[in-house]
Amino acid sequence: MKNDNAPLEIHVHGDVPIKPGTDIKSIQEALKPLWRYAGARNLSDGSSSLYEEEPGIRFDSDLSRLQMCWTVRGDDDFRMVMEDLCMNINDLSAAGAQIEVTFYDTEFDDEDEASGNESRDDFVMLFVGPDPGAIMQAQRDLLIHDVVNMMERHFDGSELSGVVAEIDKLFSQRFDNLVSSLELGKPPRGSGGNGGSSGHGGGRRPRHLH
């Protein structure tokens, strides 16, 4: 595993549908950025999490699902690992899915918080899928889930169909722009591929909340 004195604990959480017939060898190769970062020689050695209560990295061949609830010690260089990981999982995924990556600053304590210092905590939401359309579908589904949950505090669910329709329009326009840009040989507009979002706001995130 990484050095015990590493400044960050990094938690990876996701549930990704995998193409039927994918073997464990392919899964091991796709996840190589993770287990190599952990200092392991193979997926079997690197699949265990830093915390025993977390299931780690598992591939359920019967359900064709890759399940990750895995923590490793490290630093900001893990961000390069995320990019390689998403590219690899895209090739094996059967549908769009989200992967959450949370960075916890192990050197930040109560005294730092009382002094008004900022921690290095961060949260990144990544999206993977077999094609840009599947990735956008996963982004759309998550956005609608979040928006509806927030607005149902004030409105009945039956009143929100117009909001959902407007979100669908935005994603349809983004997809049309993507198709047009690909047809013209230009880079896709918007957050295609391994698009993700991140932010520091709202205070420190709860640790290992699943």
PDB file of C-alpha atoms in Angstrom:
ATOM      1  CA  MET A   1       0.000   0.000   0.000  1.00  0.00           C
ATOM      2  CA  LYS A   2       0.994   3.655  -0.240  1.00  0.00           C
ATOM      3  CA  ASN A   3       3.045   5.337   2.457  1.00  0.00           C
ATOM      4  CA  ASP A   4       1.233   5.577   5.792  1.00  0.00           C
ATOM      5  CA  ASN A   5       2.321   9.223   5.943  1.00  0.00           C
ATOM      6  CA  ALA A   6       0.626  10.127   2.653  1.00  0.00           C
ATOM      7  CA  PRO A   7      -1.342  13.375   3.018  1.00  0.00           C
ATOM      8  CA  LEU A   8      -4.609  12.033   1.571  1.00  0.00           C
ATOM      9  CA  GLU A   9      -6.971   9.127   1.918  1.00  0.00           C
ATOM     10  CA  ILE A  10      -8.725   8.526  -1.407  1.00  0.00           C
ATOM     11  CA  HIS A  11     -12.045   6.710  -1.570  1.00  0.00           C
ATOM     12  CA  VAL A  12     -13.374   5.280  -4.852  1.00  0.00           C
ATOM     13  CA  HIS A  13     -17.046   4.297  -4.984  1.00  0.00           C
ATOM     14  CA  GLY A  14     -18.993   2.977  -7.966  1.00  0.00           C
ATOM     15  CA  ASP A  15     -21.216   0.232  -9.379  1.00  0.00           C
ATOM     16  CA  VAL A  16     -20.602  -0.280 -13.099  1.00  0.00           C
ATOM     17  CA  PRO A  17     -22.483  -2.709 -15.383  1.00  0.00           C
ATOM     18  CA  ILE A  18     -19.967  -4.692 -17.430  1.00  0.00           C
ATOM     19  CA  LYS A  19     -20.444  -6.301 -20.833  1.00  0.00           C
ATOM     20  CA  PRO A  20     -21.561  -9.953 -20.438  1.00  0.00           C
ATOM     21  CA  GLY A  21     -18.784 -12.440 -21.077  1.00  0.00           C
ATOM     22  CA  THR A  22     -16.034 -10.155 -19.778  1.00  0.00           C
ATOM     23  CA  ASP A  23     -13.467 -12.280 -17.934  1.00  0.00           C
ATOM     24  CA  ILE A  24     -11.570 -11.482 -14.745  1.00  0.00           C
ATOM     25  CA  LYS A  25      -8.335 -11.075 -16.700  1.00  0.00           C
ATOM     26  CA  SER A  26      -9.856  -8.153 -18.612  1.00  0.00           C
ATOM     27  CA  ILE A  27     -11.166  -6.673 -15.369  1.00  0.00           C
ATOM     28  CA  GLN A  28      -7.728  -6.960 -13.768  1.00  0.00           C
ATOM     29  CA  GLU A  29      -6.114  -5.172 -16.712  1.00  0.00           C
ATOM     30  CA  ALA A  30      -8.742  -2.401 -16.699  1.00  0.00           C
ATOM     31  CA  LEU A  31      -8.248  -1.820 -12.987  1.00  0.00           C
ATOM     32  CA  LYS A  32      -4.461  -1.860 -13.218  1.00  0.00           C
ATOM     33  CA  PRO A  33      -4.212   1.887 -12.496  1.00  0.00           C
ATOM     34  CA  LEU A  34      -5.854   1.288  -9.100  1.00  0.00           C
ATOM     35  CA  TRP A  35      -3.998  -1.756  -7.852  1.00  0.00           C
ATOM     36  CA  ARG A  36      -0.648  -0.522  -9.119  1.00  0.00           C
ATOM     37  CA  TYR A  37      -1.207   2.776  -7.318  1.00  0.00           C
ATOM     38  CA  ALA A  38      -1.819   0.764  -4.165  1.00  0.00           C
ATOM     39  CA  GLY A  39       1.591  -0.878  -4.627  1.00  0.00           C
ATOM     40  CA  ALA A  40       0.107  -4.320  -5.365  1.00  0.00           C
ATOM     41  CA  ARG A  41       1.295  -6.852  -7.929  1.00  0.00           C
ATOM     42  CA  ASN A  42      -2.183  -7.845  -9.104  1.00  0.00           C
ATOM     43  CA  LEU A  43      -5.875  -7.152  -8.539  1.00  0.00           C
ATOM     44  CA  SER A  44      -6.201  -9.885  -5.955  1.00  0.00           C
ATOM     45  CA  ASP A  45      -3.535  -8.261  -3.768  1.00  0.00           C
ATOM     46  CA  GLY A  46      -4.776  -4.729  -4.376  1.00  0.00           C
ATOM     47  CA  SER A  47      -8.543  -5.188  -4.136  1.00  0.00           C
ATOM     48  CA  SER A  48      -8.730  -4.856  -0.336  1.00  0.00           C
ATOM     49  CA  SER A  49      -9.554  -1.436   1.065  1.00  0.00           C
ATOM     50  CA  LEU A  50      -7.600   0.462   3.682  1.00  0.00           C
ATOM     51  CA  TYR A  51     -10.657  -0.021   5.911  1.00  0.00           C
ATOM     52  CA  GLU A  52     -11.805  -3.553   6.727  1.00  0.00           C
ATOM     53  CA  GLU A  53     -15.474  -2.566   6.842  1.00  0.00           C
ATOM     54  CA  GLU A  54     -15.363  -1.605   3.149  1.00  0.00           C
ATOM     55  CA  PRO A  55     -15.802  -4.434   0.602  1.00  0.00           C
ATOM     56  CA  GLY A  56     -12.998  -3.144  -1.616  1.00  0.00           C
ATOM     57  CA  ILE A  57     -13.014  -3.942  -5.355  1.00  0.00           C
ATOM     58  CA  ARG A  58     -15.251  -6.799  -6.486  1.00  0.00           C
ATOM     59  CA  PHE A  59     -16.348  -8.163  -9.851  1.00  0.00           C
ATOM     60  CA  ASP A  60     -19.588 -10.142  -9.747  1.00  0.00           C
ATOM     61  CA  SER A  61     -19.404 -12.285 -12.894  1.00  0.00           C
ATOM     62  CA  ASP A  62     -22.954 -13.618 -12.397  1.00  0.00           C
ATOM     63  CA  LEU A  63     -24.419 -10.110 -12.398  1.00  0.00           C
ATOM     64  CA  SER A  64     -21.711  -8.685 -14.689  1.00  0.00           C
ATOM     65  CA  ARG A  65     -21.119  -5.776 -12.308  1.00  0.00           C
ATOM     66  CA  LEU A  66     -17.953  -4.108 -11.088  1.00  0.00           C
ATOM     67  CA  GLN A  67     -18.419  -2.848  -7.537  1.00  0.00           C
ATOM     68  CA  MET A  68     -15.934  -0.498  -5.905  1.00  0.00           C
ATOM     69  CA  CYS A  69     -15.926   0.708  -2.311  1.00  0.00           C
ATOM     70  CA  TRP A  70     -12.187   1.083  -1.818  1.00  0.00           C
ATOM     71  CA  THR A  71      -9.853   3.441   0.012  1.00  0.00           C
ATOM     72  CA  VAL A  72      -6.123   3.950  -0.539  1.00  0.00           C
ATOM     73  CA  ARG A  73      -3.554   6.380   0.862  1.00  0.00           C
ATOM     74  CA  GLY A  74      -2.013   8.737  -1.656  1.00  0.00           C
ATOM     75  CA  ASP A  75      -1.641  12.266  -3.008  1.00  0.00           C
ATOM     76  CA  ASP A  76      -2.930  14.491  -5.807  1.00  0.00           C
ATOM     77  CA  ASP A  77      -1.119  12.316  -8.348  1.00  0.00           C
ATOM     78  CA  PHE A  78      -4.113   9.986  -8.057  1.00  0.00           C
ATOM     79  CA  ARG A  79      -5.969  12.314 -10.421  1.00  0.00           C
ATOM     80  CA  MET A  80      -3.956  10.888 -13.318  1.00  0.00           C
ATOM     81  CA  VAL A  81      -5.016   7.416 -12.193  1.00  0.00           C
ATOM     82  CA  MET A  82      -8.681   8.443 -12.476  1.00  0.00           C
ATOM     83  CA  GLU A  83      -8.264   9.432 -16.116  1.00  0.00           C
ATOM     84  CA  ASP A  84      -6.631   6.125 -17.059  1.00  0.00           C
ATOM     85  CA  LEU A  85      -9.193   4.173 -15.033  1.00  0.00           C
ATOM     86  CA  CYS A  86     -12.146   5.782 -16.812  1.00  0.00           C
ATOM     87  CA  MET A  87     -10.683   5.149 -20.248  1.00  0.00           C
ATOM     88  CA  ASN A  88     -10.169   1.479 -19.382  1.00  0.00           C
ATOM     89  CA  ILE A  89     -13.635   0.981 -17.870  1.00  0.00           C
ATOM     90  CA  ASN A  90     -15.289   2.674 -20.851  1.00  0.00           C
ATOM     91  CA  ASP A  91     -14.084  -0.216 -23.017  1.00  0.00           C
ATOM     92  CA  LEU A  92     -15.725  -2.827 -20.751  1.00  0.00           C
ATOM     93  CA  SER A  93     -18.876  -1.043 -19.588  1.00  0.00           C
ATOM     94  CA  ALA A  94     -22.329  -2.097 -20.760  1.00  0.00           C
ATOM     95  CA  ALA A  95     -24.093   1.144 -19.794  1.00  0.00           C
ATOM     96  CA  GLY A  96     -23.345   4.568 -18.372  1.00  0.00           C
ATOM     97  CA  ALA A  97     -22.483   4.795 -14.680  1.00  0.00           C
ATOM     98  CA  GLN A  98     -21.004   7.179 -12.145  1.00  0.00           C
ATOM     99  CA  ILE A  99     -17.845   6.762 -10.084  1.00  0.00           C
ATOM    100  CA  GLU A 100     -17.367   8.939  -7.004  1.00  0.00           C
ATOM    101  CA  VAL A 101     -13.860   9.806  -5.827  1.00  0.00           C
ATOM    102  CA  THR A 102     -13.424  11.542  -2.452  1.00  0.00           C
ATOM    103  CA  PHE A 103     -10.139  12.975  -1.202  1.00  0.00           C
ATOM    104  CA  TYR A 104      -9.724  13.318   2.579  1.00  0.00           C
ATOM    105  CA  ASP A 105      -6.923  15.477   3.976  1.00  0.00           C
ATOM    106  CA  THR A 106      -5.327  13.365   6.723  1.00  0.00           C
ATOM    107  CA  GLU A 107      -3.145  16.266   7.901  1.00  0.00           C
ATOM    108  CA  PHE A 108      -6.081  18.631   8.498  1.00  0.00           C
ATOM    109  CA  ASP A 109      -7.233  18.776  12.120  1.00  0.00           C
ATOM    110  CA  ASP A 110      -9.517  20.754  14.441  1.00  0.00           C
ATOM    111  CA  GLU A 111      -6.843  23.399  15.034  1.00  0.00           C
ATOM    112  CA  ASP A 112      -6.528  24.032  11.301  1.00  0.00           C
ATOM    113  CA  GLU A 113     -10.303  24.344  10.992  1.00  0.00           C
ATOM    114  CA  ALA A 114     -10.502  26.727  13.966  1.00  0.00           C
ATOM    115  CA  SER A 115      -7.767  28.855  12.375  1.00  0.00           C
ATOM    116  CA  GLY A 116      -9.776  29.140   9.168  1.00  0.00           C
ATOM    117  CA  ASN A 117      -7.326  27.114   7.084  1.00  0.00           C
ATOM    118  CA  GLU A 118      -8.654  25.164   4.106  1.00  0.00           C
ATOM    119  CA  SER A 119      -8.309  21.408   3.902  1.00  0.00           C
ATOM    120  CA  ARG A 120      -7.321  19.542   0.754  1.00  0.00           C
ATOM    121  CA  ASP A 121     -10.609  17.643   0.832  1.00  0.00           C
ATOM    122  CA  ASP A 122     -12.184  17.285  -2.596  1.00  0.00           C
ATOM    123  CA  PHE A 123     -14.942  15.346  -4.315  1.00  0.00           C
ATOM    124  CA  VAL A 124     -15.011  14.351  -7.982  1.00  0.00           C
ATOM    125  CA  MET A 125     -17.880  12.721  -9.865  1.00  0.00           C
ATOM    126  CA  LEU A 126     -16.760  10.758 -12.912  1.00  0.00           C
ATOM    127  CA  PHE A 127     -18.937   9.207 -15.609  1.00  0.00           C
ATOM    128  CA  VAL A 128     -18.094   6.146 -17.685  1.00  0.00           C
ATOM    129  CA  GLY A 129     -19.893   4.301 -20.445  1.00  0.00           C
ATOM    130  CA  PRO A 130     -19.512   2.445 -23.734  1.00  0.00           C
ATOM    131  CA  ASP A 131     -20.197   5.611 -25.776  1.00  0.00           C
ATOM    132  CA  PRO A 132     -20.865   9.345 -25.276  1.00  0.00           C
ATOM    133  CA  GLY A 133     -24.625   8.805 -25.427  1.00  0.00           C
ATOM    134  CA  ALA A 134     -24.520   6.325 -22.546  1.00  0.00           C
ATOM    135  CA  ILE A 135     -22.344   8.687 -20.505  1.00  0.00           C
ATOM    136  CA  MET A 136     -24.763  11.559 -21.083  1.00  0.00           C
ATOM    137  CA  GLN A 137     -27.672   9.326 -20.095  1.00  0.00           C
ATOM    138  CA  ALA A 138     -25.965   8.594 -16.769  1.00  0.00           C
ATOM    139  CA  GLN A 139     -25.316  12.319 -16.254  1.00  0.00           C
ATOM    140  CA  ARG A 140     -28.942  13.130 -17.091  1.00  0.00           C
ATOM    141  CA  ASP A 141     -30.349  10.486 -14.742  1.00  0.00           C
ATOM    142  CA  LEU A 142     -28.209  11.681 -11.837  1.00  0.00           C
ATOM    143  CA  LEU A 143     -29.093  15.339 -12.417  1.00  0.00           C
ATOM    144  CA  ILE A 144     -32.816  14.606 -12.567  1.00  0.00           C
ATOM    145  CA  HIS A 145     -32.571  12.497  -9.402  1.00  0.00           C
ATOM    146  CA  ASP A 146     -30.809  15.300  -7.530  1.00  0.00           C
ATOM    147  CA  VAL A 147     -33.050  18.103  -8.811  1.00  0.00           C
ATOM    148  CA  VAL A 148     -36.298  16.228  -8.152  1.00  0.00           C
ATOM    149  CA  ASN A 149     -35.173  15.217  -4.663  1.00  0.00           C
ATOM    150  CA  MET A 150     -34.372  18.836  -3.829  1.00  0.00           C
ATOM    151  CA  MET A 151     -37.547  20.294  -5.325  1.00  0.00           C
ATOM    152  CA  GLU A 152     -39.851  17.704  -3.756  1.00  0.00           C
ATOM    153  CA  ARG A 153     -39.212  19.499  -0.457  1.00  0.00           C
ATOM    154  CA  HIS A 154     -41.355  22.316  -1.868  1.00  0.00           C
ATOM    155  CA  PHE A 155     -43.445  20.793  -4.677  1.00  0.00           C
ATOM    156  CA  ASP A 156     -45.362  17.605  -5.340  1.00  0.00           C
ATOM    157  CA  GLY A 157     -43.576  15.221  -7.689  1.00  0.00           C
ATOM    158  CA  SER A 158     -46.421  15.482 -10.215  1.00  0.00           C
ATOM    159  CA  GLU A 159     -45.663  19.209 -10.596  1.00  0.00           C
ATOM    160  CA  LEU A 160     -42.090  18.650 -11.740  1.00  0.00           C
ATOM    161  CA  SER A 161     -42.664  17.138 -15.183  1.00  0.00           C
ATOM    162  CA  GLY A 162     -41.865  20.497 -16.805  1.00  0.00           C
ATOM    163  CA  VAL A 163     -38.527  20.682 -14.977  1.00  0.00           C
ATOM    164  CA  VAL A 164     -37.601  17.175 -16.158  1.00  0.00           C
ATOM    165  CA  ALA A 165     -38.594  18.094 -19.714  1.00  0.00           C
ATOM    166  CA  GLU A 166     -36.312  21.151 -19.665  1.00  0.00           C
ATOM    167  CA  ILE A 167     -33.388  19.057 -18.404  1.00  0.00           C
ATOM    168  CA  ASP A 168     -34.043  16.567 -21.200  1.00  0.00           C
ATOM    169  CA  LYS A 169     -33.966  19.428 -23.726  1.00  0.00           C
ATOM    170  CA  LEU A 170     -30.557  20.536 -22.459  1.00  0.00           C
ATOM    171  CA  PHE A 171     -29.091  17.057 -22.773  1.00  0.00           C
ATOM    172  CA  SER A 172     -30.681  16.524 -26.193  1.00  0.00           C
ATOM    173  CA  GLN A 173     -29.076  19.759 -27.377  1.00  0.00           C
ATOM    174  CA  ARG A 174     -25.714  18.713 -25.933  1.00  0.00           C
ATOM    175  CA  PHE A 175     -25.956  15.335 -27.664  1.00  0.00           C
ATOM    176  CA  ASP A 176     -26.875  16.977 -30.981  1.00  0.00           C
ATOM    177  CA  ASN A 177     -23.886  19.312 -30.629  1.00  0.00           C
ATOM    178  CA  LEU A 178     -21.662  16.323 -29.908  1.00  0.00           C
ATOM    179  CA  VAL A 179     -22.875  14.451 -32.981  1.00  0.00           C
ATOM    180  CA  SER A 180     -22.411  17.543 -35.147  1.00  0.00           C
ATOM    181  CA  SER A 181     -18.890  18.157 -33.879  1.00  0.00           C
ATOM    182  CA  LEU A 182     -17.910  14.532 -34.492  1.00  0.00           C
ATOM    183  CA  GLU A 183     -19.309  14.676 -38.011  1.00  0.00           C
ATOM    184  CA  LEU A 184     -17.221  17.780 -38.669  1.00  0.00           C
ATOM    185  CA  GLY A 185     -14.132  16.154 -37.197  1.00  0.00           C
ATOM    186  CA  LYS A 186     -13.976  18.614 -34.318  1.00  0.00           C
ATOM    187  CA  PRO A 187     -13.543  17.827 -30.599  1.00  0.00           C
ATOM    188  CA  PRO A 188     -16.926  17.223 -28.889  1.00  0.00           C
ATOM    189  CA  ARG A 189     -18.415  20.169 -27.017  1.00  0.00           C
ATOM    190  CA  GLY A 190     -19.481  19.963 -23.402  1.00  0.00           C
ATOM    191  CA  SER A 191     -18.406  17.260 -20.954  1.00  0.00           C
ATOM    192  CA  GLY A 192     -18.289  14.111 -23.017  1.00  0.00           C
ATOM    193  CA  GLY A 193     -15.977  11.132 -22.549  1.00  0.00           C
ATOM    194  CA  ASN A 194     -14.749  10.992 -18.977  1.00  0.00           C
ATOM    195  CA  GLY A 195     -16.540  14.145 -17.889  1.00  0.00           C
ATOM    196  CA  GLY A 196     -16.558  14.841 -14.178  1.00  0.00           C
ATOM    197  CA  SER A 197     -17.449  17.505 -11.699  1.00  0.00           C
ATOM    198  CA  SER A 198     -15.744  18.518  -8.523  1.00  0.00           C
ATOM    199  CA  GLY A 199     -15.937  21.019  -5.709  1.00  0.00           C
ATOM    200  CA  HIS A 200     -14.707  21.900  -2.254  1.00  0.00           C
ATOM    201  CA  GLY A 201     -17.790  23.685  -0.935  1.00  0.00           C
ATOM    202  CA  GLY A 202     -20.095  22.769   1.906  1.00  0.00           C
ATOM    203  CA  GLY A 203     -17.533  21.795   4.511  1.00  0.00           C
ATOM    204  CA  ARG A 204     -15.849  18.441   4.950  1.00  0.00           C
ATOM    205  CA  ARG A 205     -17.666  15.435   3.493  1.00  0.00           C
ATOM    206  CA  PRO A 206     -18.616  12.606   5.881  1.00  0.00           C
ATOM    207  CA  ARG A 207     -15.980   9.918   5.824  1.00  0.00           C
ATOM    208  CA  HIS A 208     -16.935   6.556   4.280  1.00  0.00           C
ATOM    209  CA  LEU A 209     -20.656   7.244   4.024  1.00  0.00           C
ATOM    210  CA  HIS A 210     -22.288   4.718   1.699  1.00  0.00           C
TER     211      HIS A 210
END
